[in-house]
CSV table of C-alpha atoms in Angstrom, one decimal:
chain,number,residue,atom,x,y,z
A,26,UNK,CA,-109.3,-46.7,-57.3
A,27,UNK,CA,-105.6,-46.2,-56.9
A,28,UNK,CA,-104.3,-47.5,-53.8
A,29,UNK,CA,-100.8,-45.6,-53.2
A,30,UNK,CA,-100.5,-42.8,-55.7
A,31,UNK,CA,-97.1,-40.5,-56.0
A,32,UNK,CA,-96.6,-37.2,-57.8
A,33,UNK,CA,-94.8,-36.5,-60.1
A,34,UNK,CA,-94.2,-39.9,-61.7
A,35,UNK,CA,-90.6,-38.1,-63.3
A,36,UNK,CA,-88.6,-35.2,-61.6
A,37,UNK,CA,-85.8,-33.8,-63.5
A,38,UNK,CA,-83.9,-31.1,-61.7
A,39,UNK,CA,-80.8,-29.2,-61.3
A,40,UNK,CA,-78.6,-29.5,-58.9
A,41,UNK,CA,-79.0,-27.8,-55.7
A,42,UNK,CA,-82.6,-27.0,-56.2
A,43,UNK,CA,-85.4,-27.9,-54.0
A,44,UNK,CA,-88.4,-30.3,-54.7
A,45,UNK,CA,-91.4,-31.9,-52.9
A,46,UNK,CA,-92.6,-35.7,-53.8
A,47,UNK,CA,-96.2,-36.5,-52.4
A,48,UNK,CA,-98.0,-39.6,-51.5
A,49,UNK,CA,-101.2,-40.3,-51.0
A,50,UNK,CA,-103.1,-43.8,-49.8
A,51,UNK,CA,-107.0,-44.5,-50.0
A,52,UNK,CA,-106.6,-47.8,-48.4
A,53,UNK,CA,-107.1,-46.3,-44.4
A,54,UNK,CA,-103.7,-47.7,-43.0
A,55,UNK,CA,-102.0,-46.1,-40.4
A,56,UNK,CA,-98.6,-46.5,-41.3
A,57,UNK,CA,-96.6,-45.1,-44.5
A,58,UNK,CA,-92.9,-45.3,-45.4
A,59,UNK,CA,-90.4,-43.7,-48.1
A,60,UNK,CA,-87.7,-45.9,-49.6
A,61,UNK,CA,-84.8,-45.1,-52.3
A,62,UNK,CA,-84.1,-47.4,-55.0
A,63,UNK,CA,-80.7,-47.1,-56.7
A,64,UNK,CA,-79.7,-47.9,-59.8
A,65,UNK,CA,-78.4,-51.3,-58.7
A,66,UNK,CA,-82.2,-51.9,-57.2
A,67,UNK,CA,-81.0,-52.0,-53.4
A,68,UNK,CA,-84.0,-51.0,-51.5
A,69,UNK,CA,-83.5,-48.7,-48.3
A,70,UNK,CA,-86.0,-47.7,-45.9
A,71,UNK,CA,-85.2,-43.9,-45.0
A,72,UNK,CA,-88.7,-43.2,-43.2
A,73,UNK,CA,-91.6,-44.4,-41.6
A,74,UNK,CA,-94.7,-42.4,-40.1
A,75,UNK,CA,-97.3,-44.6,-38.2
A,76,UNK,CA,-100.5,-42.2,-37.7
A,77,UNK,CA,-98.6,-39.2,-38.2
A,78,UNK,CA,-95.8,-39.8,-35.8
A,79,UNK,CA,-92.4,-40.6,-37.1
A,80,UNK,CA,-91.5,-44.5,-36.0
A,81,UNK,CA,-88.2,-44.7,-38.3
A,82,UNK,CA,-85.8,-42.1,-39.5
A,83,UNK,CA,-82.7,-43.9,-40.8
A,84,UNK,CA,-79.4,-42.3,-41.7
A,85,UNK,CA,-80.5,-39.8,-44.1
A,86,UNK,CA,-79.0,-36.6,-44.8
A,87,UNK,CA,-80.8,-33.7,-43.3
A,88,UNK,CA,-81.9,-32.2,-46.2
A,89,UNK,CA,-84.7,-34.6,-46.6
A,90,UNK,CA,-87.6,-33.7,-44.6
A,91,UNK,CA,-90.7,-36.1,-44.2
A,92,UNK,CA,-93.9,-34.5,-43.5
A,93,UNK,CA,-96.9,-35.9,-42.3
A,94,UNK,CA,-100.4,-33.5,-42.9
A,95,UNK,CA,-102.4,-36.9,-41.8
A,96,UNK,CA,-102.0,-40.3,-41.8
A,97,UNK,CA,-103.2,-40.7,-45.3
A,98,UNK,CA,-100.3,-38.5,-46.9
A,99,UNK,CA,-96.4,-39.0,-46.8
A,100,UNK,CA,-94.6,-35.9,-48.1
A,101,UNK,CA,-90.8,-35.9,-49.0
A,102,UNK,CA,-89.0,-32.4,-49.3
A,103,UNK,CA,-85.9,-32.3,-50.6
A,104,UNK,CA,-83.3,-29.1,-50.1
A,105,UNK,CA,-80.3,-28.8,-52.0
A,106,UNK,CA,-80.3,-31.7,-54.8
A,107,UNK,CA,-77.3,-33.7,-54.9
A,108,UNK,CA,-75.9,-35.6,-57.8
A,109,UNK,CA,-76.2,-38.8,-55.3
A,110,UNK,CA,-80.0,-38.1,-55.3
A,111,UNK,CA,-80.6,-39.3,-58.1
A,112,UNK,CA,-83.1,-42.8,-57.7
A,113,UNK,CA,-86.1,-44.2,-57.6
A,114,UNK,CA,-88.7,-42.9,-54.9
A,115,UNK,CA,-90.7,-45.6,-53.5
A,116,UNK,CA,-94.0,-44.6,-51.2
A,117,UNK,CA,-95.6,-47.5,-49.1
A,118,UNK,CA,-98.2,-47.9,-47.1
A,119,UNK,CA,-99.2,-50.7,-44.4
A,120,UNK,CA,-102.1,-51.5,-42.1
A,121,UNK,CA,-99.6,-51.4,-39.2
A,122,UNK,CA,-98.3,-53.7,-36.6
A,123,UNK,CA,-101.2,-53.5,-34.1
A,124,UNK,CA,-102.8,-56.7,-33.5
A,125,UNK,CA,-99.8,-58.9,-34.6
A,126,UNK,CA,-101.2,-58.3,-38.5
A,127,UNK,CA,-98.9,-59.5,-41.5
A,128,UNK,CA,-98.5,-55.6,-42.1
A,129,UNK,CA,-98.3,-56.5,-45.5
A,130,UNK,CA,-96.8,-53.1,-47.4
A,131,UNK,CA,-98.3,-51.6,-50.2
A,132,UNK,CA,-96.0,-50.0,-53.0
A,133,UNK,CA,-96.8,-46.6,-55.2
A,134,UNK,CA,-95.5,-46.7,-58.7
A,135,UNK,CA,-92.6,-44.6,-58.0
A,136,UNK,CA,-90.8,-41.6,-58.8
A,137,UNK,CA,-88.1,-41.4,-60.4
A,138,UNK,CA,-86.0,-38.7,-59.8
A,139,UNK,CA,-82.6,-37.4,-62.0
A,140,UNK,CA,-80.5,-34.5,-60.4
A,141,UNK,CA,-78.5,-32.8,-63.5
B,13,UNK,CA,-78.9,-55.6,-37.1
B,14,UNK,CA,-81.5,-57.8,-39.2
B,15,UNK,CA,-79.3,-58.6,-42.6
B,16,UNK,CA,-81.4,-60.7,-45.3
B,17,UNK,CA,-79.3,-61.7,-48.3
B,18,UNK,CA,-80.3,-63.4,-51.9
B,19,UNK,CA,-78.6,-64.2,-54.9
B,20,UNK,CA,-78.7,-61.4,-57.4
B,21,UNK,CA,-79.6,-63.7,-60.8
B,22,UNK,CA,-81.2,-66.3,-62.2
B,23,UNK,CA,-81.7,-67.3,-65.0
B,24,UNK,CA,-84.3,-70.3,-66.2
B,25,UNK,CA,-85.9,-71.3,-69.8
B,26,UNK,CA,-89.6,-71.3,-70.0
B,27,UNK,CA,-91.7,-73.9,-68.3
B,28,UNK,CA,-89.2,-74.6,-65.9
B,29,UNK,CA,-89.5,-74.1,-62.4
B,30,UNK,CA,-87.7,-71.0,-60.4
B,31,UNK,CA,-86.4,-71.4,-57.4
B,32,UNK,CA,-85.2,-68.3,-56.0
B,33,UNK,CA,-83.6,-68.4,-52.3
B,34,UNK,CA,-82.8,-66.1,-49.4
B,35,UNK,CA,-81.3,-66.4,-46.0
B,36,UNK,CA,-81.5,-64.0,-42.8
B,37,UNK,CA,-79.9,-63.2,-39.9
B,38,UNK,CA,-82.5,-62.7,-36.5
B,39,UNK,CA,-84.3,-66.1,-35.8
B,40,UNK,CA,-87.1,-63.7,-34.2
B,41,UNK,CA,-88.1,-63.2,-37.6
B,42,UNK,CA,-91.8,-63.6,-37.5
B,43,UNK,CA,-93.3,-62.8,-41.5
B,44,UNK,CA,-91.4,-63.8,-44.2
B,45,UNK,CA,-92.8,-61.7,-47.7
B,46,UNK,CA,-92.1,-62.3,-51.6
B,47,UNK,CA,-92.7,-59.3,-53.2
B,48,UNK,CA,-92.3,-58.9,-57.2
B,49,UNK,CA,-91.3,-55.8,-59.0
B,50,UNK,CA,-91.8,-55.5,-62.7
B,51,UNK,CA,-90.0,-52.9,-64.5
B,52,UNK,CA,-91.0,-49.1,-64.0
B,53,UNK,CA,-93.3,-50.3,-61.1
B,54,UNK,CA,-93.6,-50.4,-57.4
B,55,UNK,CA,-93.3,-53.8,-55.7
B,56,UNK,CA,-96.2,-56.0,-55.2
B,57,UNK,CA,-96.6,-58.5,-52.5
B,58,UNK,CA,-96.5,-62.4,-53.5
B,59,UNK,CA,-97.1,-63.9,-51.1
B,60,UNK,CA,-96.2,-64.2,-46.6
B,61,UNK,CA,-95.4,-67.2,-44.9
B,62,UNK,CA,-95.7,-67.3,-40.6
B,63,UNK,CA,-92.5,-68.9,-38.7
B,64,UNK,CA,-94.5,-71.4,-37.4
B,65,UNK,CA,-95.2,-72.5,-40.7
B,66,UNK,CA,-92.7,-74.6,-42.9
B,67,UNK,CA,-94.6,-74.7,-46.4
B,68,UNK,CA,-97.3,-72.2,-48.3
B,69,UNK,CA,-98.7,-73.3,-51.5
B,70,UNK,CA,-100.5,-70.7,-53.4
B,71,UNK,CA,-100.9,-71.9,-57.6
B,72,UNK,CA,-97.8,-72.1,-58.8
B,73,UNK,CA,-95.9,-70.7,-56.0
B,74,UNK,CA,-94.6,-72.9,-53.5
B,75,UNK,CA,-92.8,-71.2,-50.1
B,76,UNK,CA,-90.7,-73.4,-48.3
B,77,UNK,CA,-89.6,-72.2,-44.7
B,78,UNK,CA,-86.4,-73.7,-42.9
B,79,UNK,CA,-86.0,-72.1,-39.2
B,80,UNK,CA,-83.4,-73.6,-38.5
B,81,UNK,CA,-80.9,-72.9,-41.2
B,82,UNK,CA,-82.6,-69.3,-41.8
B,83,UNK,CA,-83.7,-70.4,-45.1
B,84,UNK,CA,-86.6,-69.3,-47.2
B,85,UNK,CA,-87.3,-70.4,-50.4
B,86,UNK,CA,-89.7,-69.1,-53.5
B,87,UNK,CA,-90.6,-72.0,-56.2
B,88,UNK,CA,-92.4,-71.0,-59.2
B,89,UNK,CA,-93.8,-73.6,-61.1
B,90,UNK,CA,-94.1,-73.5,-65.2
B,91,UNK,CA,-91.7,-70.3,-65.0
B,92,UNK,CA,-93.6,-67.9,-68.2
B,93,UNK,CA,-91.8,-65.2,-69.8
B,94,UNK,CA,-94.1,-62.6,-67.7
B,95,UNK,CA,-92.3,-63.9,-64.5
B,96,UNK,CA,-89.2,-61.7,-65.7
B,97,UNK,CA,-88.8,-59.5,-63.0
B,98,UNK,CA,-87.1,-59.0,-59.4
B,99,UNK,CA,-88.1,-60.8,-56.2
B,100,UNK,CA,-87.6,-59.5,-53.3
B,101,UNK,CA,-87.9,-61.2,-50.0
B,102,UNK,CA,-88.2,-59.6,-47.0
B,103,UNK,CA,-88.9,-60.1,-42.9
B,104,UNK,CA,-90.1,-58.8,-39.9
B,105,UNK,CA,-90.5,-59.3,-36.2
B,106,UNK,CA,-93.7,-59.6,-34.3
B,107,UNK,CA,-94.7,-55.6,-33.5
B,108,UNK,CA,-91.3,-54.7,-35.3
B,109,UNK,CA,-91.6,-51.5,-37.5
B,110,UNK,CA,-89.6,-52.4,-39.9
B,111,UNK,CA,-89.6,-54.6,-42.8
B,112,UNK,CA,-86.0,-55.8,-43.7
B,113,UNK,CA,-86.0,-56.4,-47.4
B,114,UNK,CA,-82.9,-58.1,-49.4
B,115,UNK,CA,-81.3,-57.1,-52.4
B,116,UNK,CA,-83.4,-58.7,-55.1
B,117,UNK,CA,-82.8,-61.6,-56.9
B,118,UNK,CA,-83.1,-60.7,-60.9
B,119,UNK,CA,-85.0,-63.6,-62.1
B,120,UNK,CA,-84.6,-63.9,-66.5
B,121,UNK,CA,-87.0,-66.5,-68.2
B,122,UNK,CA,-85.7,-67.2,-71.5
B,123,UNK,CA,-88.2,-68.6,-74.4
């Protein structure tokens, strides 16, 4: 009964390659989201998709591309792996903001991802 | 833009209380969150707090609201050892997309 789920869990790749995180939720929200941790644990929002549509794209280099099959998966595609890639992958998932609800957000374990 | 900002550390011996502070910038801040995150996991929510509220009391976690210094506060009562973790705070506006979240304030409960 896994709420936010993320594969792989690890990702260990060389430089310059290109890889795919997925994200799944069960939990019927409308909205999802991708963060990066660093290593310091500052947490930046880089995307948000509410019902497939993309609400927030912040400064992120064009190599990563967020793609949306239906509202209950969150892709991440990454071209070109860059030293500075190297983080923590966070999926979330929220209700979403109509109504006035807390649109409380609901984390995935993560996936952390080392660029060699 | 929104800016939210806590203290990085903390450090408290076990069965004391916490208190674990954050400030932020837009007064049309409308939920406040706590989340938690353990190590090698995701973040969890706390526990929210409205603006029109000053005070939420849930066990041993008491949040304290102050509009008008743009002041929230997180006190955890009988701190344990499995409190060790970071806390996040974070806020939002009414119909806003997106959740501002601070830095994290690494809080260390020594035995």
């Amino acid at each position: 009964d896994t709420a936010v789920s993320q594969t792989p869990k690890y990702l260990v790749t060389q430089m310059g390659n290109d890889k795919s995180i997925k994200c799944e939720q069960n939990l019927g929200h409308d909205t999802m989201y991708w963060y990066k941790q660093d290593s310091k644990k500052f947490l930046k929002i880089m995307f948000s998709y509410n019902n497939k549509e993309l609400i927030i794209n912040e400064t992120v280099p064009n190599r990563f591309s967020p793609k949306s099959p239906d509202k209950a998966h969150l892709n991440l595609h990454i071209n070109s792996l860059e030293l500075g890639d190297s983080a923590v992958y966070f999926c979330a998932s929220s209700p979403g903001t109509s109504g006035g609800s807390t649109d409380t957000q609901y984390f995935g374990p993560g996936t952390r991802l080392t660029v060699l | 833009g929104e800016d939210v900002e806590q203290s990085l550390f903390l450090s408290v011996r076990e069965g004391d209380s916490s208190v674990i502070n954050c400030t932020y910038t837009d007064s049309s801040s409308t939920y406040l969150y706590w989340y938690k995150q353990e190590p090698g996991a995701g973040l969890q929510l706390l526990t929210y707090i409205f603006s029109n509220m000053d005070m939420k009391q849930d066990q041993r976690l008491t949040v304290l609201l102050n509009k008008k210094d743009k002041h929230l506060s997180l006190r955890i009562a009988d701190t344990q050892t499995g409190d060790s973790a970071i806390y996040f705070c974070a806020v939002r506006n009414t119909g806003g997309f997106k959740t501002i979240f601070g830095a994290g304030t690494r809080l260390f409960v020594k035995a």
